[in-house]
Amino acid sequence: MQAIRRIQSRTVVLPTKDIDTDQIIAARFLTTTTREGLGKSLFYDLRFDADGAKKPGFPLNAPEAEGCRILVAGNNFGCGSSREHAPWALLDYGFQAVISSEIADIFRNNALKNGLIPVVIDHGIHAWLLENPGVELTIDVDASTVELPDGRREGFPIESFARHCLLNGIDQLGYLRQHEKAIRRYEESRPWKP
Amino acid sequence: MPTLFEKVWNDHVVVPESAETPAILYIDLHIIHEVTTPQAFATLREKGLPVRRPDLTLATMDHSTPTTPVSSLKDISVVAPGAAGQVRQMEKNCAEFGLELHGFGSKHRGIVHVIGPELGATQPGKTIVCGDSHTSTHGAFGALAFGIGTTEVGHVLATQCLLQRKPKTLSVTIDGALPKGVLAKDIILAIIGKIGVDGGTGHVIEYRGDAVRAMDMESRMTICNMSIEGGARAGMIAPDDTTFNYLHGRPRVPQGDAWEAAVRRWRSLASDEHASFDRSVSLDAGVLQPMVTFGTNPGMVVGINDPVPDSDDASFRKALEYMRVTPGKPMTDNKVDVVFIGSCTNGRLSDLEQAAAILKGRKIADGVRMLVVPGSQQVKDAAEANGLDDVFRAAGAEWREAGCSMCIGMNGDIAAPGQLSVSTSNRNFEGRQGVGARTVLASPATAAASALSGRVADPRPYL
Ligand code: SF4
């Protein structure tokens, strides 16, 4: 994984609450056996009508959404299915961070493992961001802050090990494998065996 | 004074957590299926790693498989061209990495969360994971069971471990005797309605109380299954005699003296009397009525005869518009096009029996399509042995092969745009059962009654 320190971008806003991973990427696109190329299926039924034409009202289809790396979404983003195809699709489309007042547990985990930054911020700032699409933000992963257009910096929680891995491009599987001895010891010493 | 969750957690810590690093947690059972594993196997191949514990890995195919008869891989490219590549890849991965696969033709093929308990692979005190959020189902046995992403599937395949921060605990106490016609599904829908779809985020739920103790295992599984719909990754129930009786004699449980020893260990798992939880809520099941969803998330629930609520919240309005339901009117006003009985929530034998009891000797309404999809091959065989398939067919329903089917709509079993589906599955998200399809979640009894009436219906008059 590549190291990620800073993301600077304008925002695109999807104000809907409880956007689930089925909406992020519908099940019919999950018959793939690779991680690549899922961006074209991102939010498919929200982005396109039945004939495959872009829906004009959908925020990602607006010209000003072009090139935005930060998605601001309504409360409880990423709920539902555990499909990692959701962060894969967001990253493949070009997003690098998602901001909401709440982000579902499994999605958050999956996002961090792939270098998509889940940013949970307080309701007041979240509400302001929802009302002001297109503002320029800077996310500093090391400091765990979001810099607002007025220069104010707001902290956000990020699991310390996940942050360390993001900043240094560390693969967590490698870290786990370094503990092979401890794993073996555990397997041998436990009083009952599964 | 540890809780059930803490006891299971503590028992599996390989390396404790610190401020800098999460705990390394050992996994006792890893269930895998065709949709969320191909990329994980690709990682193993890239790094030249084997599967560390094939003996703790249980493989099947369920999500994208057809529910029309398929006896071999040859048939699949005809009936399910989209899924064929994935299904083939799963066969190849299991063969290459030495995993036993319960594939087509196996009498143990079925939905991941149905076959684990059936085989007795699901046991109290185990840690269980699967690349599927409804892994919480296995918590009904007092296991710590939760869904993981594909990267984590790779971690478990390679190391049998996961990196985890310890979650918080939420106690949900359910007391009272269930009124007639009110099932476990109604209880869990009521709980999600109460705590909200993000109410359990960051928590493991423990379900307690008289009503839980009185439930059979299949009802407990229905409750734990939908923990994730309340935002909690895991839901647990302390094991008791009901649990042990269910497991006794199943293929993968310990036998003889080892069984006695296991039961003694399992009995000690219950939360201590004065164990403390980070949060607690309670629910009186005695006053519940059958519940249905009216919106596009599982927290938007209402009693079957109660009016759909109203709000000026934009997301709420958008959901009502999508569902084409009117606030102030009960859900029973809505015409039904499709009825689906199945899924890891309600696709077990007792669920099919609940539905069949209502359908027996009756005919489903004109214009309604009803699919009954057993959760596993074992469920299918047992149902057929009891003649349930005849009841469903005689009523006008389709009796199909085991799988996830219309719960996720990956295999071509879908509702058409705009159609209303009363479904015993767990998610009523926009498009979950097909583009533009409108899903109403309900119990098997409510779903069967709705098929008969042609509108969303209260099952009680049919009992
Ligand atoms: S039945 Fe539905 S929820 Fe259950 S495992 Fe299959 S797709 Fe997932």
XYZ file of C-alpha atoms and ligand atoms in Angstrom:
665
model
C 0.000 0.000 0.000
C 1.144 3.544 -0.767
C 1.801 5.926 2.111
C -0.843 8.622 2.557
C -0.191 11.796 4.507
C -2.381 14.597 3.168
C -5.429 14.988 1.031
C -6.372 18.374 -0.332
C -9.514 18.708 -2.395
C -12.886 20.283 -2.860
C -15.809 18.292 -1.518
C -18.753 16.681 -3.212
C -21.792 16.217 -0.988
C -24.336 13.379 -0.757
C -26.581 14.555 2.080
C -28.651 11.350 2.352
C -28.417 9.528 5.682
C -27.653 5.832 6.067
C -26.110 5.355 2.610
C -25.569 1.595 2.666
C -22.941 -0.408 0.816
C -25.637 -1.781 -1.526
C -26.109 1.774 -2.792
C -22.357 2.365 -2.980
C -22.007 -0.742 -5.131
C -24.984 -2.944 -5.945
C -24.745 -6.712 -5.502
C -25.016 -7.390 -9.233
C -21.531 -5.880 -9.663
C -19.978 -8.230 -7.115
C -19.487 -11.224 -9.397
C -15.967 -9.971 -10.121
C -12.882 -11.816 -8.904
C -10.523 -8.815 -8.894
C -10.345 -5.469 -7.059
C -9.957 -3.312 -10.155
C -12.375 -1.382 -12.294
C -15.240 -1.018 -9.820
C -15.351 2.795 -10.055
C -17.665 2.673 -13.045
C -20.229 0.823 -10.933
C -20.037 3.237 -7.973
C -23.496 4.537 -6.953
C -24.673 3.136 -10.276
C -28.436 3.296 -9.725
C -28.146 6.799 -8.281
C -25.887 8.039 -11.078
C -27.613 6.521 -14.086
C -31.189 6.024 -15.230
C -32.570 2.805 -16.708
C -31.104 3.658 -20.136
C -27.640 4.272 -18.720
C -27.876 8.060 -19.100
C -26.475 10.245 -16.329
C -29.138 11.513 -13.932
C -28.800 15.309 -13.959
C -29.717 15.915 -10.299
C -27.158 13.547 -8.769
C -24.274 15.497 -7.175
C -21.496 13.293 -8.620
C -22.769 14.054 -12.116
C -22.401 17.831 -11.733
C -19.440 19.345 -13.641
C -18.020 20.855 -10.433
C -17.788 17.366 -8.872
C -15.118 16.469 -11.406
C -11.823 15.688 -9.703
C -13.168 15.958 -6.144
C -11.296 13.587 -3.841
C -13.369 14.095 -0.698
C -16.917 12.810 -0.322
C -19.099 14.326 2.400
C -22.066 12.072 3.160
C -25.067 11.999 5.487
C -24.951 10.329 8.895
C -24.102 6.600 9.193
C -22.349 6.191 5.853
C -21.400 2.665 4.723
C -23.887 0.694 6.800
C -25.063 -2.753 5.731
C -23.100 -5.397 3.901
C -19.413 -6.021 4.661
C -18.432 -5.922 0.980
C -14.972 -4.422 0.603
C -16.020 -3.675 -2.959
C -17.498 -0.464 -1.493
C -14.164 1.197 -0.587
C -12.575 -0.366 -3.696
C -15.218 1.314 -5.863
C -14.855 4.686 -4.103
C -11.066 4.600 -4.490
C -11.223 3.452 -8.101
C -13.590 6.337 -8.849
C -11.058 8.729 -7.386
C -12.147 9.385 -3.816
C -9.504 9.379 -1.103
C -11.590 10.298 1.943
C -15.171 10.129 3.201
C -16.481 12.527 5.828
C -19.614 11.936 7.887
C -20.932 12.351 11.417
C -20.966 8.554 11.734
C -19.402 5.816 9.618
C -20.393 2.151 10.011
C -17.823 -0.128 11.687
C -17.095 -2.686 8.975
C -16.938 -0.090 6.200
C -14.577 2.003 8.302
C -12.263 -0.943 8.846
C -12.311 -1.905 5.201
C -11.666 1.694 4.123
C -8.607 2.043 6.370
C -7.136 -1.206 5.053
C -7.245 0.198 1.532
C -6.106 3.772 2.092
C -9.508 5.456 1.936
C -9.637 7.808 4.939
C -12.875 7.634 6.978
C -13.314 10.953 8.777
C -15.931 11.174 11.528
C -16.563 14.738 12.658
C -19.000 16.420 15.003
C -22.566 17.170 13.981
C -22.121 20.951 13.792
C -19.271 20.903 11.298
C -20.873 18.019 9.447
C -24.062 20.043 9.036
C -22.033 22.995 7.753
C -20.201 20.808 5.233
C -23.488 19.331 4.010
C -24.790 22.839 3.387
C -21.640 24.051 1.654
C -20.676 21.631 -1.088
C -17.482 22.269 -3.010
C -15.458 23.850 -0.188
C -11.731 23.160 -0.169
C -10.526 20.970 2.717
C -7.172 19.597 3.750
C -7.058 16.310 5.606
C -3.829 15.720 7.523
C -3.584 12.031 8.390
C -0.587 12.413 10.722
C -2.204 15.142 12.813
C -5.680 13.574 12.302
C -7.183 16.932 11.453
C -9.421 18.431 8.812
C -8.576 22.010 7.896
C -11.650 24.060 7.060
C -11.632 26.961 4.562
C -11.371 29.504 7.417
C -8.168 27.854 8.617
C -9.777 26.148 11.597
C -8.559 22.617 12.253
C -10.863 19.946 13.575
C -9.534 16.688 14.928
C -11.014 13.323 13.994
C -10.511 9.907 15.600
C -8.417 7.363 13.780
C -7.177 4.098 15.213
C -3.490 4.639 16.016
C -2.169 1.510 14.324
C -4.219 2.100 11.181
C -2.822 5.642 11.049
C 0.722 4.353 11.459
C 0.150 1.910 8.598
C -1.329 4.618 6.360
C 1.518 7.029 7.000
C 4.169 4.431 6.334
C 2.452 2.342 3.693
C 2.631 -0.729 5.958
C 0.814 -3.901 5.015
C -1.020 -5.259 8.078
C -0.678 -8.848 6.888
C 3.089 -8.462 7.107
C 2.723 -7.237 10.689
C 0.533 -10.206 11.619
C 2.987 -12.644 10.077
C 5.790 -11.254 12.220
C 3.870 -12.695 15.177
C 3.963 -16.242 13.893
C 5.801 -17.436 17.008
C 3.223 -15.961 19.355
C 0.419 -17.455 17.267
C 2.025 -20.886 17.394
C 2.570 -20.591 21.152
C -1.089 -19.664 21.588
C -2.228 -22.626 19.501
C -0.087 -25.028 21.463
C -0.827 -23.744 24.935
C -4.587 -23.252 24.840
C -6.511 -25.611 27.098
C -9.081 -26.554 24.459
C -8.778 -26.861 20.698
C -11.380 -25.687 18.218
C -17.146 -9.531 36.613
C -16.751 -10.214 32.917
C -19.533 -10.401 30.379
C -20.025 -13.304 27.962
C -18.308 -11.222 25.291
C -15.324 -10.439 27.516
C -14.848 -14.085 28.433
C -14.732 -15.151 24.794
C -12.558 -12.187 23.827
C -10.054 -12.774 26.651
C -9.788 -16.434 25.740
C -8.623 -15.560 22.198
C -6.076 -12.819 22.750
C -2.767 -13.871 21.206
C -1.155 -10.469 21.745
C -2.956 -7.945 23.967
C -3.847 -4.520 22.643
C -1.869 -1.421 23.549
C -2.260 2.279 22.811
C -0.283 1.803 19.598
C -1.500 -1.558 18.366
C -4.775 -3.489 18.324
C -5.020 -6.950 19.850
C -4.131 -9.982 17.773
C -7.189 -12.180 18.119
C -7.235 -15.886 17.260
C -10.065 -17.147 15.055
C -11.499 -20.622 15.668
C -13.730 -20.879 12.626
C -13.478 -19.083 9.292
C -16.387 -19.548 6.916
C -15.803 -18.577 3.314
C -17.973 -18.178 0.218
C -17.458 -17.308 -3.424
C -18.188 -13.562 -3.416
C -15.865 -12.053 -0.807
C -12.835 -14.340 -1.118
C -11.359 -14.333 -4.666
C -9.231 -11.231 -4.023
C -7.997 -12.695 -0.719
C -6.827 -15.887 -2.408
C -5.136 -13.705 -5.019
C -3.168 -12.034 -2.196
C -2.049 -15.436 -0.871
C -0.887 -16.383 -4.357
C 1.001 -13.110 -4.824
C 2.829 -13.643 -1.545
C 3.244 -17.391 -1.957
C 1.383 -18.180 1.297
C -0.629 -21.287 2.161
C -3.921 -21.329 4.091
C -2.632 -21.722 7.652
C -5.482 -23.842 9.064
C -7.587 -25.548 6.384
C -9.125 -27.564 9.251
C -10.623 -24.374 10.734
C -11.911 -23.141 7.381
C -15.396 -24.026 6.173
C -16.140 -23.327 2.507
C -19.394 -23.228 0.585
C -21.120 -21.400 -2.250
C -24.348 -19.536 -1.618
C -24.487 -15.871 -2.610
C -24.476 -15.958 -6.391
C -25.598 -19.541 -6.979
C -28.796 -20.248 -8.888
C -31.865 -21.570 -7.075
C -32.966 -23.569 -10.065
C -31.503 -27.092 -10.034
C -27.780 -27.169 -10.752
C -25.985 -30.405 -10.172
C -22.651 -29.600 -11.726
C -20.338 -26.781 -12.704
C -21.269 -27.484 -16.311
C -24.838 -26.324 -15.776
C -23.898 -23.099 -14.108
C -22.715 -21.159 -17.146
C -26.159 -21.731 -18.614
C -28.326 -20.792 -15.622
C -26.073 -18.155 -14.073
C -23.617 -16.763 -16.614
C -22.744 -13.777 -14.383
C -21.778 -15.922 -11.442
C -20.147 -18.738 -13.361
C -16.637 -17.273 -13.292
C -16.793 -16.659 -9.581
C -18.118 -20.108 -8.778
C -15.392 -21.705 -10.893
C -12.781 -19.559 -9.186
C -14.041 -20.767 -5.787
C -13.687 -24.401 -6.852
C -10.208 -23.694 -8.119
C -9.151 -21.805 -4.970
C -10.392 -24.518 -2.631
C -8.737 -27.263 -4.675
C -5.456 -25.406 -4.881
C -5.305 -24.476 -1.186
C -6.554 -27.825 0.082
C -9.923 -26.735 1.477
C -12.965 -28.938 1.674
C -15.710 -27.197 -0.303
C -19.398 -27.840 0.246
C -20.218 -27.108 -3.379
C -22.860 -28.298 -5.829
C -23.904 -31.811 -5.098
C -22.826 -31.623 -1.428
C -25.597 -32.388 1.032
C -24.145 -29.663 3.249
C -24.153 -26.795 0.765
C -26.107 -23.769 1.879
C -25.989 -20.247 3.242
C -22.822 -19.750 5.288
C -24.796 -18.879 8.421
C -27.135 -21.819 8.070
C -24.581 -24.565 7.511
C -22.175 -23.551 10.327
C -24.728 -24.331 13.051
C -26.157 -27.307 11.143
C -22.769 -29.000 11.028
C -22.097 -28.141 14.658
C -19.039 -26.170 13.514
C -20.601 -23.188 15.283
C -20.064 -23.690 19.021
C -20.209 -21.657 22.229
C -17.057 -19.767 23.123
C -15.592 -19.832 19.624
C -14.482 -16.840 17.605
C -16.090 -17.049 14.174
C -15.636 -14.773 11.189
C -16.798 -14.684 7.581
C -16.702 -12.141 4.790
C -20.363 -11.421 5.356
C -21.917 -9.022 7.834
C -24.570 -11.501 9.038
C -21.899 -13.629 10.665
C -23.438 -12.191 13.840
C -25.945 -15.075 13.462
C -23.515 -17.522 15.099
C -23.550 -15.413 18.261
C -26.810 -17.174 19.107
C -24.625 -20.020 20.399
C -22.503 -17.805 22.644
C -19.769 -17.457 20.024
C -18.129 -14.129 19.234
C -18.954 -13.924 15.548
C -18.666 -10.986 13.195
C -18.361 -10.021 9.547
C -15.052 -8.958 8.011
C -13.884 -7.491 4.716
C -11.899 -9.281 2.050
C -8.514 -7.948 3.203
C -9.248 -9.440 6.616
C -10.344 -12.702 4.980
C -6.803 -12.783 3.607
C -5.389 -12.143 7.100
C -7.336 -15.047 8.570
C -6.537 -17.410 5.702
C -2.830 -16.671 6.101
C -2.478 -16.326 9.898
C -5.773 -17.517 11.491
C -5.707 -14.147 13.293
C -7.180 -10.663 13.057
C -6.119 -7.271 14.329
C -8.952 -5.977 16.496
C -9.715 -3.204 18.956
C -11.967 -4.364 21.750
C -15.530 -3.161 21.102
C -17.937 -1.843 23.754
C -20.852 -3.874 25.107
C -24.580 -3.244 24.851
C -27.070 -5.286 26.840
C -30.502 -5.770 25.266
C -32.959 -7.376 27.677
C -36.101 -8.884 26.180
C -38.744 -9.904 28.695
C -42.345 -11.045 28.436
C -44.158 -13.882 26.703
C -44.511 -13.565 22.939
C -48.132 -13.062 21.865
C -49.526 -15.473 19.290
C -48.413 -14.658 15.749
C -45.441 -12.603 16.950
C -42.095 -14.179 16.033
C -38.393 -13.578 16.670
C -38.238 -11.484 13.493
C -40.829 -9.106 14.918
C -38.755 -8.719 18.080
C -35.532 -7.892 16.297
C -37.304 -5.469 13.951
C -38.782 -3.768 17.019
C -35.331 -3.555 18.628
C -33.770 -2.021 15.515
C -36.690 0.410 15.336
C -35.947 1.337 18.932
C -32.151 1.728 18.878
C -31.890 2.864 15.231
C -29.707 1.517 12.435
C -26.607 3.023 14.029
C -27.617 2.389 17.645
C -25.165 -0.473 18.096
C -22.193 0.991 16.203
C -18.948 0.124 18.003
C -20.722 -2.374 20.289
C -21.258 -6.076 20.710
C -24.842 -6.787 21.781
C -25.757 -9.398 24.354
C -29.442 -10.414 24.220
C -30.766 -11.447 27.615
C -34.034 -11.884 29.459
C -36.881 -14.403 29.846
C -38.054 -14.102 26.267
C -34.583 -15.033 24.989
C -34.298 -17.979 27.388
C -37.655 -19.284 26.167
C -36.623 -19.173 22.503
C -35.437 -22.125 20.440
C -32.079 -21.865 18.650
C -33.538 -20.918 15.296
C -35.339 -17.924 16.828
C -32.151 -16.917 18.648
C -30.301 -17.061 15.338
C -32.896 -14.765 13.741
C -32.344 -12.253 16.551
C -28.531 -12.335 16.457
C -28.547 -12.332 12.654
C -29.932 -8.800 12.466
C -27.605 -7.277 15.088
C -25.737 -5.712 12.190
C -28.938 -3.966 11.069
C -28.750 -2.163 14.406
C -25.131 -1.225 13.651
C -23.551 -3.846 15.961
C -20.980 -6.145 14.405
C -21.847 -8.973 16.767
C -24.797 -10.137 18.839
C -24.468 -12.872 21.459
C -26.667 -15.066 23.637
C -25.334 -17.065 26.576
C -25.447 -20.802 25.856
C -27.829 -22.969 27.892
C -29.505 -26.380 27.651
C -31.400 -25.274 24.552
C -28.035 -24.623 22.889
C -26.491 -27.909 24.026
C -29.528 -29.934 22.965
C -29.407 -28.361 19.532
C -25.698 -29.165 19.111
C -25.645 -32.637 20.596
C -24.742 -35.287 18.023
C -24.029 -32.906 15.154
C -21.127 -33.906 12.886
C -18.501 -31.432 14.141
C -19.158 -31.292 17.898
C -16.975 -33.195 20.371
C -18.194 -36.709 21.181
C -18.280 -38.825 24.358
C -16.253 -37.496 27.317
C -15.064 -34.582 25.244
C -18.702 -33.551 24.830
C -19.246 -33.518 28.609
C -16.103 -31.479 29.097
C -17.161 -29.028 26.401
C -20.594 -28.563 27.967
C -18.979 -27.856 31.352
C -16.768 -25.213 29.765
C -19.670 -23.731 27.808
C -21.773 -23.400 30.948
C -19.197 -21.076 32.456
C -19.463 -18.600 29.575
C -22.576 -16.728 30.720
C -22.064 -13.133 31.858
C -21.476 -12.906 35.590
C -24.458 -11.752 37.550
C -22.964 -8.340 38.239
C -21.198 -7.928 34.921
C -21.428 -4.384 33.684
C -22.226 -3.252 30.170
C -21.335 0.039 28.550
C -25.008 0.562 27.670
C -28.322 -1.184 28.301
C -31.774 -1.142 26.746
C -34.820 -3.311 27.314
C -37.931 -4.355 25.468
C -41.203 -5.938 26.569
C -41.992 -8.611 23.990
C -45.394 -9.223 25.600
C -46.883 -6.093 24.046
C -45.509 -6.538 20.534
C -47.503 -7.029 17.369
C -46.187 -8.290 14.024
C -43.760 -5.702 12.654
C -43.016 -4.608 9.086
C -40.654 -2.070 7.570
C -42.081 0.885 5.645
C -38.889 2.604 4.454
C -35.493 1.847 2.973
C -33.566 0.874 6.065
C -34.375 -1.774 8.680
C -34.884 0.838 11.400
C -37.964 2.223 9.631
C -40.412 -0.208 11.200
C -44.035 -0.032 12.247
C -46.615 -2.372 13.790
C -48.642 -4.159 11.131
C -51.829 -2.223 11.910
C -50.250 1.079 12.939
C -50.100 4.122 10.678
C -46.807 4.826 8.874
C -45.192 7.741 10.722
C -44.258 11.070 9.183
C -41.281 13.405 9.413
C -39.931 16.325 7.357
C -36.433 14.904 7.423
C -35.228 14.796 3.795
C -33.834 11.241 3.950
C -37.064 9.999 5.568
C -39.160 11.665 2.853
C -36.968 10.258 0.121
C -37.444 6.757 1.577
C -41.258 7.096 1.648
C -41.236 8.361 -1.899
C -39.142 5.416 -3.062
C -41.432 3.001 -1.215
C -44.578 4.798 -2.450
C -46.167 4.546 0.981
C -48.402 7.147 2.539
C -47.792 8.464 6.052
C -50.804 8.098 8.305
C -51.957 4.894 6.568
C -51.050 1.358 7.674
C -48.766 -0.820 5.536
C -51.687 -3.213 5.015
C -52.949 -0.772 2.369
C -50.112 -1.762 0.048
C -50.478 -4.263 -2.769
C -47.930 -7.063 -2.930
C -46.221 -8.367 -6.089
C -43.597 -10.752 -4.757
C -43.166 -12.713 -1.531
C -39.799 -14.163 -0.565
C -39.339 -16.706 2.200
C -35.717 -17.552 2.852
C -32.260 -16.076 3.742
C -29.945 -16.538 6.709
C -32.478 -14.615 8.792
C -35.526 -16.798 8.133
C -34.582 -19.671 5.845
C -34.428 -22.475 8.426
C -36.857 -25.315 8.936
C -38.933 -23.613 11.649
C -39.290 -20.534 9.447
C -40.614 -22.649 6.595
C -42.956 -24.391 9.029
C -44.335 -21.036 10.246
C -45.061 -20.035 6.656
C -46.470 -23.420 5.695
C -48.835 -23.434 8.679
C -50.486 -20.334 7.245
C -50.463 -21.459 3.611
C -51.723 -24.983 4.207
C -54.927 -25.638 2.265
C -54.999 -22.095 0.886
C -53.992 -20.392 -2.372
C -51.842 -17.312 -2.783
C -53.574 -14.301 -4.343
C -53.700 -13.851 -8.115
C -50.808 -11.852 -9.460
C -48.498 -12.634 -6.531
C -45.255 -14.508 -7.175
C -43.982 -16.372 -4.153
C -40.490 -17.879 -3.841
C -39.614 -20.246 -1.042
C -35.871 -20.802 -0.842
C -34.521 -23.101 1.869
C -31.390 -21.847 3.617
C -29.453 -25.034 2.950
C -29.609 -28.424 1.335
C -30.238 -29.919 4.795
C -33.185 -27.589 5.361
C -34.494 -28.484 1.927
C -34.252 -32.214 2.595
C -35.887 -31.907 6.016
C -38.703 -29.752 4.640
C -39.351 -32.244 1.840
C -39.349 -35.121 4.293
C -42.132 -33.302 6.169
C -44.079 -32.543 3.001
C -43.648 -28.770 3.283
C -42.671 -28.516 -0.381
C -46.096 -29.912 -1.306
C -47.822 -27.334 0.875
C -45.915 -24.513 -0.819
C -46.488 -25.840 -4.342
C -50.162 -26.485 -3.702
C -50.538 -22.907 -2.491
C -49.009 -21.662 -5.733
C -45.490 -20.868 -4.511
C -42.186 -21.814 -6.170
C -40.089 -24.307 -4.187
C -36.435 -23.734 -5.061
C -32.858 -24.819 -4.429
C -30.918 -23.537 -1.410
C -29.028 -20.222 -1.476
C -29.168 -16.513 -0.690
C -31.437 -15.860 -3.650
C -33.658 -12.784 -3.381
C -32.036 -11.638 -0.166
C -29.272 -10.125 -2.287
C -30.505 -10.654 -5.835
C -27.096 -11.622 -7.247
C -28.233 -14.781 -8.974
C -31.058 -13.387 -11.079
C -33.763 -13.939 -8.418
C -35.038 -10.360 -8.282
C -38.181 -8.262 -8.228
C -38.921 -5.993 -11.199
C -38.604 -2.196 -10.904
C -41.437 -0.780 -8.802
C -42.611 -4.165 -7.543
C -43.351 -4.545 -3.854
C -41.726 -7.524 -2.205
C -42.616 -8.785 1.250
C -39.448 -10.518 2.306
C -38.210 -12.492 5.293
C -34.645 -11.336 4.601
C -32.798 -8.609 6.478
C -32.273 -5.603 4.239
C -34.781 -3.297 2.628
C -32.188 -1.005 1.059
C -33.028 0.681 -2.235
C -32.428 -1.794 -5.036
C -31.368 -4.643 -2.722
C -33.863 -7.025 -4.361
C -33.529 -5.571 -7.853
C -33.270 -2.074 -9.321
C -36.267 -0.055 -8.162
C -37.710 -2.974 -6.175
C -39.502 -2.003 -2.939
C -38.820 -4.330 -0.012
C -40.956 -4.777 3.101
C -39.193 -6.874 5.750
C -41.420 -9.187 7.756
C -41.615 -12.492 9.594
C -42.320 -15.723 7.696
C -45.889 -15.679 9.056
C -46.499 -12.112 7.897
C -44.928 -12.861 4.514
C -47.130 -15.931 4.014
C -50.272 -14.043 5.062
C -49.361 -11.256 2.628
C -49.051 -13.782 -0.204
C -52.553 -15.030 0.547
C -54.164 -11.628 0.845
C -52.302 -9.888 -1.985
C -51.670 -6.987 0.378
C -49.282 -6.625 3.297
C -51.217 -8.603 5.901
C -51.475 -9.384 9.605
C -50.858 -13.132 10.015
C -52.980 -13.503 13.155
C -56.350 -13.948 11.442
C -54.861 -16.902 9.519
C -53.638 -18.766 12.586
S -28.967 -14.711 2.903
Fe -28.602 -12.571 2.468
S -27.762 -11.672 4.299
Fe -27.636 -13.901 4.491
S -25.587 -14.428 3.826
Fe -26.930 -14.570 2.042
S -26.863 -12.540 1.093
Fe -25.986 -12.340 3.137
